[in-house]
């Protein structure tokens, strides 16, 4: 959360930007329920920013709904100091998120304020709304693979430039570590990381330890930790996408990492329920399932001379349940999913990617037929062993009964070695294909 002095400085900049523009109609605060502010006599549109007077200075809020003459607002900051009857002033012009190449190496909050103490961000372009949607017929098709530096993904679950992937994981199975591995090993020009709803300690650790100095120099981090308001968590995710869209429009290839889209959905649930939207599936109102595809579709390849946004969205599977409503909805709108297994993580297998349950839907479009056959054969052998591992463990399987299972038992140690990788190791795409081809010929020779 921004320090009071920095917040006041930011508000002063907003007032300077507005200059002589005066709002048409101001209102008064009549009710506060939880984090929801209710005002009357205020003429403001959905999504419009407003200034709310407080005993400790003005605070920014956004209109999230209305009922008859009442306007519902969600604050960006702590509402402590707000008094009954406080003036609510709609802002006709709002500066928004600064967009420039100066963002590289910086850490900002959900509305673009610097969090790293390096001063203001120099920018002449600002964005306070959603990016302009690209006509789906004008998008370039996904034809090129993107190197992410992780052997399992490069070889078995190849990702294409402009693909949207889901990273499905429970708590404590290494999703943040895997994201860090991709930031260090990716061939993308720019990395945009959205840390939404995570613990503040994890934000600091990700920036300093996982991302590191090399990764930070070509990255932009948008942090909206768990202790900020639902609106800031919602905006944190959308701001990360806006920043990625800006770099894509400059013709660059962007790797967008959102951790996590589940927290984005939960923030929207909090806001929607607070303004009276009825709950639906497991307490999630319908607006949540409308916002998810709208957010995801903003990533992907651009048109003309634009670059690409290859996006990874982490999805928290509550209780490791892959049928969670958000997990199920996300899987349907993404171009593939990578599942992290708690069983593999507990066994010290990192990255804990379950290749049996994971898939990249665009892999056939970005890889050769030989590559696909080799990757498929590894998955088949791995799945064959997993289906019969209980029989093998108790000694009930008799060798020779199934030639493919015999081969799977023989090659399993090499397959597991191939699928594992050090947390700080970076394996280039060509080296991954070479290792895959060295593993597969022995199969074909013995089959």
Short mmCIF file of C-alpha atoms in Angstrom, two decimals:
data_model
loop_
_atom_site.label_atom_id
_atom_site.label_comp_id
_atom_site.label_asym_id
_atom_site.label_seq_id
_atom_site.Cartn_x
_atom_site.Cartn_y
_atom_site.Cartn_z
CA UNK A 1 0.00 0.00 0.00
CA UNK A 2 1.32 3.44 -0.88
CA UNK A 3 2.77 5.62 1.89
CA UNK A 4 0.57 8.66 2.85
CA UNK A 5 3.10 11.20 1.50
CA UNK A 6 3.41 9.37 -1.83
CA UNK A 7 -0.38 9.04 -2.06
CA UNK A 8 -0.88 12.77 -1.50
CA UNK A 9 1.80 13.54 -4.12
CA UNK A 10 -0.03 11.26 -6.57
CA UNK A 11 -3.35 12.98 -5.85
CA UNK A 12 -1.76 16.40 -6.37
CA UNK A 13 -0.51 15.24 -9.78
CA UNK A 14 -4.05 14.14 -10.62
CA UNK A 15 -5.40 17.59 -9.63
CA UNK A 16 -2.73 19.28 -11.79
CA UNK A 17 -3.66 17.06 -14.71
CA UNK A 18 -7.35 17.95 -14.33
CA UNK A 19 -6.45 21.66 -14.19
CA UNK A 20 -9.52 23.76 -14.81
CA UNK A 21 -11.90 20.89 -15.61
CA UNK A 22 -14.71 20.86 -13.08
CA UNK A 23 -17.02 17.91 -12.46
CA UNK A 24 -20.61 18.45 -13.43
CA UNK A 25 -22.19 17.11 -10.23
CA UNK A 26 -20.64 16.22 -6.87
CA UNK A 27 -22.36 14.13 -4.23
CA UNK A 28 -22.25 13.20 -0.59
CA UNK A 29 -21.29 10.00 1.17
CA UNK A 30 -24.30 8.50 2.95
CA UNK A 31 -23.27 4.97 3.87
CA UNK A 32 -20.26 2.71 4.26
CA UNK A 33 -20.73 -1.09 4.37
CA UNK A 34 -17.49 -3.04 4.58
CA UNK A 35 -15.37 -1.57 1.80
CA UNK A 36 -18.33 -0.33 -0.24
CA UNK A 37 -19.07 3.40 -0.24
CA UNK A 38 -22.56 4.67 -1.09
CA UNK A 39 -23.06 8.23 -2.34
CA UNK A 40 -26.08 10.25 -3.44
CA UNK A 41 -26.37 13.24 -5.72
CA UNK A 42 -23.28 12.11 -7.64
CA UNK A 43 -23.34 11.99 -11.43
CA UNK A 44 -20.68 9.42 -12.35
CA UNK A 45 -20.45 6.56 -14.83
CA UNK A 46 -19.46 2.95 -14.16
CA UNK A 47 -15.67 2.73 -13.98
CA UNK A 48 -15.22 6.48 -13.42
CA UNK A 49 -12.72 7.57 -10.77
CA UNK A 50 -13.86 9.78 -7.91
CA UNK A 51 -12.20 11.70 -5.08
CA UNK A 52 -13.68 11.14 -1.62
CA UNK A 53 -12.91 13.69 1.07
CA UNK A 54 -11.51 12.32 4.31
CA UNK A 55 -10.14 13.55 7.62
CA UNK A 56 -6.68 12.36 6.56
CA UNK A 57 -6.81 13.59 3.00
CA UNK A 58 -8.65 12.66 -0.17
CA UNK A 59 -8.76 9.09 -1.37
CA UNK A 60 -9.44 7.63 -4.79
CA UNK A 61 -12.40 5.37 -5.43
CA UNK A 62 -14.06 3.93 -8.51
CA UNK A 63 -17.72 3.60 -9.37
CA UNK A 64 -18.63 -0.10 -9.50
CA UNK A 65 -22.43 0.09 -9.54
CA UNK A 66 -25.56 2.12 -8.80
CA UNK A 67 -29.14 1.65 -7.64
CA UNK A 68 -31.66 4.42 -8.39
CA UNK A 69 -30.04 7.58 -6.98
CA UNK A 70 -27.27 5.77 -5.08
CA UNK A 71 -23.80 5.25 -6.51
CA UNK A 72 -21.61 2.43 -5.18
CA UNK A 73 -17.87 3.02 -5.03
CA UNK A 74 -14.93 0.79 -4.18
CA UNK A 75 -11.86 2.57 -2.70
CA UNK A 76 -8.33 2.04 -3.93
CA UNK A 77 -6.87 2.66 -0.46
CA UNK A 78 -7.74 2.22 3.18
CA UNK A 79 -11.01 4.00 4.04
CA UNK A 80 -9.86 5.03 7.53
CA UNK A 81 -10.62 8.72 8.04
CA UNK A 82 -13.75 8.80 5.85
CA UNK A 83 -16.55 10.75 7.52
CA UNK A 84 -20.34 10.83 7.01
CA UNK A 85 -21.45 13.34 4.43
CA UNK A 86 -18.00 13.55 2.81
CA UNK A 87 -17.94 15.17 -0.63
CA UNK A 88 -17.60 12.73 -3.54
CA UNK A 89 -16.17 14.39 -6.66
CA UNK A 90 -16.14 12.59 -10.03
CA UNK A 91 -12.98 13.11 -12.06
CA UNK A 92 -13.80 13.94 -15.66
CA UNK A 93 -10.18 13.26 -16.66
CA UNK A 94 -7.97 10.67 -15.04
CA UNK A 95 -4.30 10.35 -15.80
CA UNK A 96 -4.15 6.57 -15.48
CA UNK A 97 -1.24 4.14 -15.81
CA UNK A 98 2.00 5.57 -17.29
CA UNK A 99 3.14 3.67 -20.37
CA UNK A 100 6.69 4.01 -21.67
CA UNK A 101 9.94 2.10 -22.06
CA UNK A 102 10.92 3.60 -18.69
CA UNK A 103 8.74 0.94 -17.07
CA UNK A 104 11.46 -1.66 -17.62
CA UNK A 105 13.08 -2.58 -14.33
CA UNK A 106 10.34 -0.92 -12.29
CA UNK A 107 7.81 -2.16 -9.73
CA UNK A 108 4.39 -0.48 -9.72
CA UNK A 109 1.06 -0.98 -7.97
CA UNK A 110 -2.32 -1.67 -9.52
CA UNK A 111 -2.83 1.91 -10.76
CA UNK A 112 0.74 2.57 -11.92
CA UNK A 113 2.26 4.21 -8.83
CA UNK A 114 5.93 3.30 -8.26
CA UNK A 115 6.62 1.00 -5.31
CA UNK A 116 10.39 0.71 -5.68
CA UNK A 117 11.38 4.17 -4.42
CA UNK A 118 13.06 5.12 -7.71
CA UNK A 119 10.96 8.19 -8.32
CA UNK A 120 8.20 8.90 -10.85
CA UNK A 121 8.01 7.10 -14.17
CA UNK A 122 8.66 9.33 -17.19
CA UNK A 123 5.82 8.88 -19.66
CA UNK A 124 3.84 10.87 -22.20
CA UNK A 125 1.24 8.16 -22.77
CA UNK A 126 -1.25 7.08 -20.13
CA UNK A 127 -3.98 4.47 -20.08
CA UNK A 128 -6.90 4.33 -17.68
CA UNK A 129 -9.08 1.90 -19.54
CA UNK A 130 -9.01 -1.39 -21.37
CA UNK A 131 -6.93 -1.80 -24.48
CA UNK A 132 -8.61 -1.75 -27.84
CA UNK A 133 -9.72 -5.22 -28.86
CA UNK A 134 -8.01 -6.72 -31.90
CA UNK A 135 -10.19 -8.12 -34.64
CA UNK A 136 -9.69 -11.91 -34.41
CA UNK A 137 -9.37 -12.08 -38.19
CA UNK A 138 -6.46 -9.62 -38.08
CA UNK A 139 -4.39 -11.54 -35.53
CA UNK A 140 -1.37 -13.38 -36.87
CA UNK A 141 -1.59 -17.17 -36.43
CA UNK A 142 0.65 -18.87 -33.89
CA UNK A 143 3.45 -20.42 -35.94
CA UNK A 144 6.67 -19.98 -33.93
CA UNK A 145 7.72 -21.74 -30.71
CA UNK A 146 8.79 -19.64 -27.71
CA UNK A 147 11.83 -20.79 -25.74
CA UNK A 148 11.07 -20.63 -21.99
CA UNK A 149 14.27 -22.34 -20.82
CA UNK A 150 12.43 -25.24 -19.13
CA UNK A 151 13.20 -28.65 -20.67
CA UNK A 152 9.83 -30.27 -19.97
CA UNK A 153 7.85 -27.39 -21.47
CA UNK A 154 10.14 -26.87 -24.47
CA UNK A 155 10.23 -30.56 -25.40
CA UNK A 156 6.92 -32.09 -24.27
CA UNK A 157 4.54 -29.12 -23.94
CA UNK A 158 5.95 -26.68 -26.49
CA UNK A 159 4.55 -23.15 -26.22
CA UNK A 160 4.03 -20.88 -29.24
CA UNK A 161 4.47 -17.11 -29.42
CA UNK A 162 1.07 -15.65 -28.63
CA UNK A 163 -0.27 -18.67 -26.77
CA UNK A 164 -2.29 -18.40 -23.52
CA UNK A 165 -1.45 -21.16 -21.04
CA UNK A 166 -2.84 -22.00 -17.63
CA UNK A 167 -0.57 -23.13 -14.80
CA UNK A 168 -2.77 -25.21 -12.50
CA UNK A 169 -1.37 -25.77 -9.04
CA UNK A 170 -2.28 -26.07 -5.38
CA UNK A 171 -0.39 -24.19 -2.70
CA UNK A 172 3.27 -25.02 -2.13
CA UNK A 173 4.00 -27.10 -5.24
CA UNK A 174 6.47 -24.72 -6.88
CA UNK A 175 4.45 -22.49 -9.22
CA UNK A 176 6.39 -19.34 -8.26
CA UNK A 177 9.68 -21.17 -8.77
CA UNK A 178 8.56 -22.35 -12.22
CA UNK A 179 7.56 -18.79 -13.15
CA UNK A 180 11.00 -17.61 -12.07
CA UNK A 181 12.66 -20.30 -14.19
CA UNK A 182 10.74 -19.06 -17.22
CA UNK A 183 11.66 -15.41 -16.60
CA UNK A 184 15.36 -16.32 -16.54
CA UNK A 185 15.25 -18.63 -19.55
CA UNK A 186 12.73 -17.07 -21.92
CA UNK A 187 13.68 -15.70 -25.32
CA UNK A 188 10.98 -13.01 -25.06
CA UNK A 189 12.05 -9.36 -25.29
CA UNK A 190 10.07 -8.13 -22.28
CA UNK A 191 8.64 -9.85 -19.20
CA UNK A 192 5.57 -8.46 -17.42
CA UNK A 193 4.77 -10.05 -14.07
CA UNK A 194 1.47 -9.46 -12.28
CA UNK A 195 1.60 -10.56 -8.62
CA UNK A 196 -2.05 -10.35 -7.63
CA UNK A 197 -3.37 -11.33 -4.22
CA UNK A 198 -0.11 -12.91 -3.06
CA UNK A 199 1.58 -12.44 0.30
CA UNK A 200 3.71 -9.31 0.55
CA UNK A 201 6.72 -11.41 1.55
CA UNK A 202 6.39 -13.43 -1.65
CA UNK A 203 6.41 -10.24 -3.72
CA UNK A 204 9.76 -9.19 -2.25
CA UNK A 205 11.22 -12.70 -2.62
CA UNK A 206 10.06 -13.04 -6.22
CA UNK A 207 11.65 -9.75 -7.23
CA UNK A 208 14.95 -10.16 -5.38
CA UNK A 209 15.58 -13.91 -5.47
CA UNK A 210 13.51 -15.54 -8.19
CA UNK A 211 13.57 -12.77 -10.78
CA UNK A 212 17.09 -11.55 -9.94
CA UNK A 213 18.96 -8.57 -11.33
CA UNK A 214 19.27 -9.96 -14.87
CA UNK A 215 15.59 -10.75 -15.12
CA UNK A 216 14.52 -7.48 -13.49
CA UNK A 217 16.35 -5.37 -16.10
CA UNK A 218 13.92 -6.45 -18.84
CA UNK A 219 10.86 -6.92 -16.63
CA UNK A 220 7.98 -4.88 -15.27
CA UNK A 221 6.42 -6.06 -12.01
CA UNK A 222 2.88 -5.08 -11.05
CA UNK A 223 2.26 -5.88 -7.38
CA UNK A 224 -1.16 -5.92 -5.72
CA UNK A 225 -0.66 -8.08 -2.61
CA UNK A 226 -3.38 -9.69 -0.53
CA UNK A 227 -3.73 -6.80 1.93
CA UNK A 228 -4.90 -4.23 -0.64
CA UNK A 229 -8.54 -3.60 -1.55
CA UNK A 230 -10.40 -5.88 -3.99
CA UNK A 231 -10.42 -3.04 -6.52
CA UNK A 232 -6.63 -2.76 -6.42
CA UNK A 233 -6.27 -6.53 -6.89
CA UNK A 234 -8.64 -6.36 -9.83
CA UNK A 235 -6.78 -3.40 -11.33
CA UNK A 236 -3.40 -5.02 -10.66
CA UNK A 237 -4.23 -7.81 -13.06
CA UNK A 238 -5.69 -5.46 -15.67
CA UNK A 239 -2.76 -3.06 -15.39
CA UNK A 240 -0.31 -5.90 -16.03
CA UNK A 241 -2.20 -6.70 -19.23
CA UNK A 242 -2.25 -3.01 -20.25
CA UNK A 243 1.52 -2.79 -19.81
CA UNK A 244 2.00 -5.99 -21.86
CA UNK A 245 -0.24 -4.56 -24.60
CA UNK A 246 1.89 -1.41 -24.73
CA UNK A 247 5.11 -3.37 -25.32
CA UNK A 248 3.36 -5.60 -27.86
CA UNK A 249 2.29 -2.48 -29.76
CA UNK A 250 5.98 -1.51 -29.94
CA UNK A 251 6.62 -4.70 -31.94
CA UNK A 252 8.16 -6.66 -29.04
CA UNK A 253 7.55 -10.23 -27.93
CA UNK A 254 6.20 -10.17 -24.37
CA UNK A 255 6.02 -12.93 -21.78
CA UNK A 256 3.11 -12.13 -19.45
CA UNK A 257 2.95 -13.97 -16.11
CA UNK A 258 -0.18 -13.48 -13.98
CA UNK A 259 -0.05 -14.98 -10.49
CA UNK A 260 -2.87 -15.59 -10.06
CA UNK A 261 -6.03 -15.35 -12.13
CA UNK A 262 -7.91 -17.04 -9.27
CA UNK A 263 -7.23 -14.01 -7.02
CA UNK A 264 -8.50 -11.81 -9.85
CA UNK A 265 -11.75 -13.79 -9.91
CA UNK A 266 -12.04 -13.65 -6.12
CA UNK A 267 -11.57 -9.87 -6.15
CA UNK A 268 -14.35 -9.50 -8.72
CA UNK A 269 -16.52 -11.79 -6.59
CA UNK A 270 -15.99 -9.54 -3.54
CA UNK A 271 -16.90 -6.43 -5.52
CA UNK A 272 -19.91 -7.97 -7.25
CA UNK A 273 -21.39 -9.40 -4.06
CA UNK A 274 -20.85 -6.09 -2.26
CA UNK A 275 -23.00 -4.22 -4.81
CA UNK A 276 -25.75 -6.83 -4.72
CA UNK A 277 -25.04 -9.18 -7.65
CA UNK A 278 -26.53 -12.61 -6.89
CA UNK A 279 -24.10 -15.51 -6.35
CA UNK A 280 -24.07 -18.46 -8.73
CA UNK A 281 -21.57 -21.33 -8.90
CA UNK A 282 -19.91 -21.74 -5.48
CA UNK A 283 -20.56 -18.14 -4.64
CA UNK A 284 -19.08 -16.73 -7.85
CA UNK A 285 -21.51 -14.29 -9.55
CA UNK A 286 -22.01 -14.37 -13.33
CA UNK A 287 -19.83 -11.27 -13.91
CA UNK A 288 -16.75 -13.27 -12.89
CA UNK A 289 -17.21 -15.71 -15.74
CA UNK A 290 -17.72 -12.80 -18.15
CA UNK A 291 -14.54 -11.01 -17.05
CA UNK A 292 -12.23 -14.03 -17.33
CA UNK A 293 -12.45 -14.48 -21.13
CA UNK A 294 -12.38 -10.69 -21.62
CA UNK A 295 -9.06 -10.58 -19.76
CA UNK A 296 -7.53 -13.65 -21.42
CA UNK A 297 -8.46 -12.60 -24.98
CA UNK A 298 -6.39 -9.42 -24.66
CA UNK A 299 -3.22 -11.53 -24.84
CA UNK A 300 -1.99 -13.26 -27.98
CA UNK A 301 -0.45 -12.21 -31.27
CA UNK A 302 -1.02 -8.73 -32.58
CA UNK A 303 -1.74 -7.62 -36.13
CA UNK A 304 0.52 -6.01 -38.71
CA UNK A 305 3.82 -4.93 -37.15
CA UNK A 306 2.72 -5.59 -33.58
CA UNK A 307 4.54 -8.14 -31.46
CA UNK A 308 3.06 -10.89 -29.34
CA UNK A 309 1.94 -11.58 -25.77
CA UNK A 310 2.57 -15.13 -24.61
CA UNK A 311 0.70 -15.45 -21.33
CA UNK A 312 0.88 -17.84 -18.39
CA UNK A 313 -1.96 -17.55 -15.88
CA UNK A 314 -1.61 -19.45 -12.63
CA UNK A 315 -4.82 -21.05 -11.41
CA UNK A 316 -5.00 -22.03 -7.75
CA UNK A 317 -6.77 -25.35 -7.43
CA UNK A 318 -8.43 -25.21 -4.01
CA UNK A 319 -7.71 -28.49 -2.26
CA UNK A 320 -5.97 -29.66 -5.48
CA UNK A 321 -9.42 -29.86 -7.09
CA UNK A 322 -9.06 -29.40 -10.85
CA UNK A 323 -12.88 -29.13 -11.13
CA UNK A 324 -12.99 -25.89 -9.15
CA UNK A 325 -15.30 -23.41 -11.01
CA UNK A 326 -12.48 -20.99 -11.85
CA UNK A 327 -10.15 -23.82 -12.86
CA UNK A 328 -12.83 -25.34 -15.07
CA UNK A 329 -13.73 -22.00 -16.69
CA UNK A 330 -10.07 -21.10 -17.24
CA UNK A 331 -9.26 -24.45 -18.85
CA UNK A 332 -12.02 -23.88 -21.41
CA UNK A 333 -10.78 -20.46 -22.57
CA UNK A 334 -7.01 -21.10 -22.57
CA UNK A 335 -4.80 -22.65 -25.24
CA UNK A 336 -3.58 -25.41 -22.97
CA UNK A 337 -2.73 -26.12 -19.35
CA UNK A 338 0.24 -27.25 -17.29
CA UNK A 339 -0.66 -29.17 -14.13
CA UNK A 340 1.73 -29.22 -11.18
CA UNK A 341 1.47 -32.39 -9.09
CA UNK A 342 1.70 -32.31 -5.29
CA UNK A 343 2.81 -35.95 -5.35
CA UNK A 344 5.77 -35.10 -7.58
CA UNK A 345 6.62 -32.04 -5.48
CA UNK A 346 6.55 -34.12 -2.28
CA UNK A 347 8.94 -36.59 -3.93
CA UNK A 348 11.43 -33.80 -4.71
CA UNK A 349 10.69 -33.85 -8.46
CA UNK A 350 11.11 -30.26 -9.77
CA UNK A 351 9.59 -28.79 -11.74
CA UNK A 352 6.62 -30.88 -10.57
CA UNK A 353 4.93 -30.92 -14.00
CA UNK A 354 2.51 -33.81 -14.53
CA UNK A 355 2.96 -34.40 -18.27
CA UNK A 356 0.15 -36.95 -18.24
CA UNK A 357 -2.46 -34.31 -17.31
CA UNK A 358 -0.89 -31.38 -19.17
CA UNK A 359 -1.32 -30.36 -22.79
CA UNK A 360 -0.35 -27.57 -25.20
CA UNK A 361 -3.09 -27.14 -27.77
CA UNK A 362 -0.95 -25.20 -30.26
CA UNK A 363 2.05 -27.54 -30.12
CA UNK A 364 1.10 -29.22 -33.45
CA UNK A 365 1.20 -25.81 -35.14
CA UNK A 366 4.68 -24.81 -33.92
CA UNK A 367 6.63 -28.10 -33.99
CA UNK A 368 7.65 -30.66 -36.60
CA UNK A 369 5.86 -33.98 -36.99
CA UNK A 370 8.95 -35.81 -35.72
CA UNK A 371 9.05 -33.66 -32.59
CA UNK A 372 5.38 -34.40 -31.92
CA UNK A 373 5.91 -38.15 -32.33
CA UNK A 374 8.86 -38.15 -29.93
CA UNK A 375 6.97 -36.12 -27.32
CA UNK A 376 3.89 -38.31 -27.67
CA UNK A 377 5.92 -41.49 -27.22
CA UNK A 378 7.43 -40.16 -23.98
CA UNK A 379 3.96 -39.26 -22.67
CA UNK A 380 2.62 -42.70 -23.60
CA UNK A 381 5.44 -44.50 -21.79
CA UNK A 382 5.08 -42.28 -18.74
CA UNK A 383 1.30 -42.81 -18.65
CA UNK A 384 1.70 -46.58 -19.13
CA UNK A 385 3.93 -46.78 -16.06
CA UNK A 386 1.68 -44.55 -13.93
CA UNK A 387 -1.37 -46.69 -14.70
CA UNK A 388 0.38 -49.88 -13.59
CA UNK A 389 2.70 -48.59 -10.85
CA UNK A 390 0.65 -50.18 -8.04
CA UNK A 391 0.94 -53.63 -9.65
CA UNK A 392 4.66 -53.08 -10.18
CA UNK A 393 5.16 -51.93 -6.57
CA UNK A 394 3.63 -55.09 -5.06
CA UNK A 395 5.37 -57.37 -7.56
CA UNK A 396 2.16 -58.50 -9.25
CA UNK A 397 3.31 -57.56 -12.75
CA UNK A 398 5.09 -60.29 -14.72
CA UNK A 399 7.70 -59.05 -17.19
CA UNK A 400 6.85 -59.86 -20.79
CA UNK A 401 3.10 -59.40 -20.32
CA UNK A 402 3.14 -55.95 -21.94
CA UNK A 403 6.14 -54.93 -24.15
CA UNK A 404 5.32 -51.22 -23.85
CA UNK A 405 5.17 -51.42 -20.05
CA UNK A 406 8.47 -53.34 -20.02
CA UNK A 407 10.03 -50.52 -22.00
CA UNK A 408 8.46 -47.93 -19.70
CA UNK A 409 9.95 -49.62 -16.63
CA UNK A 410 13.35 -49.74 -18.28
CA UNK A 411 13.33 -46.10 -19.40
CA UNK A 412 11.56 -44.54 -16.42
CA UNK A 413 14.78 -43.45 -14.60
CA UNK A 414 16.00 -41.70 -17.77
CA UNK A 415 12.57 -40.12 -18.38
CA UNK A 416 12.44 -38.79 -14.81
CA UNK A 417 15.95 -37.40 -15.17
CA UNK A 418 14.92 -35.73 -18.41
CA UNK A 419 11.83 -34.16 -16.80
CA UNK A 420 13.74 -32.74 -13.82
CA UNK A 421 15.76 -29.56 -13.87
CA UNK A 422 17.61 -27.39 -11.39
CA UNK A 423 15.78 -24.27 -10.28
CA UNK A 424 18.53 -22.00 -11.63
CA UNK A 425 19.32 -24.02 -14.75
CA UNK A 426 18.37 -22.69 -18.18
CA UNK A 427 18.08 -25.21 -21.02
CA UNK A 428 17.85 -23.68 -24.54
CA UNK A 429 15.18 -24.92 -26.93
CA UNK A 430 17.60 -26.67 -29.31
CA UNK A 431 19.27 -28.51 -26.41
CA UNK A 432 15.86 -29.71 -25.26
CA UNK A 433 15.10 -31.19 -28.69
CA UNK A 434 18.53 -32.83 -28.81
CA UNK A 435 18.00 -34.43 -25.39
CA UNK A 436 14.54 -35.61 -26.46
CA UNK A 437 15.88 -37.25 -29.63
CA UNK A 438 18.64 -38.99 -27.65
CA UNK A 439 16.05 -40.42 -25.27
CA UNK A 440 13.63 -41.58 -27.96
CA UNK A 441 15.81 -43.62 -30.42
CA UNK A 442 16.40 -46.27 -27.78
CA UNK A 443 12.66 -46.67 -27.54
CA UNK A 444 12.23 -47.13 -31.25
CA UNK A 445 15.13 -49.53 -31.36
CA UNK A 446 13.69 -51.73 -28.62
CA UNK A 447 10.04 -51.43 -29.58
#
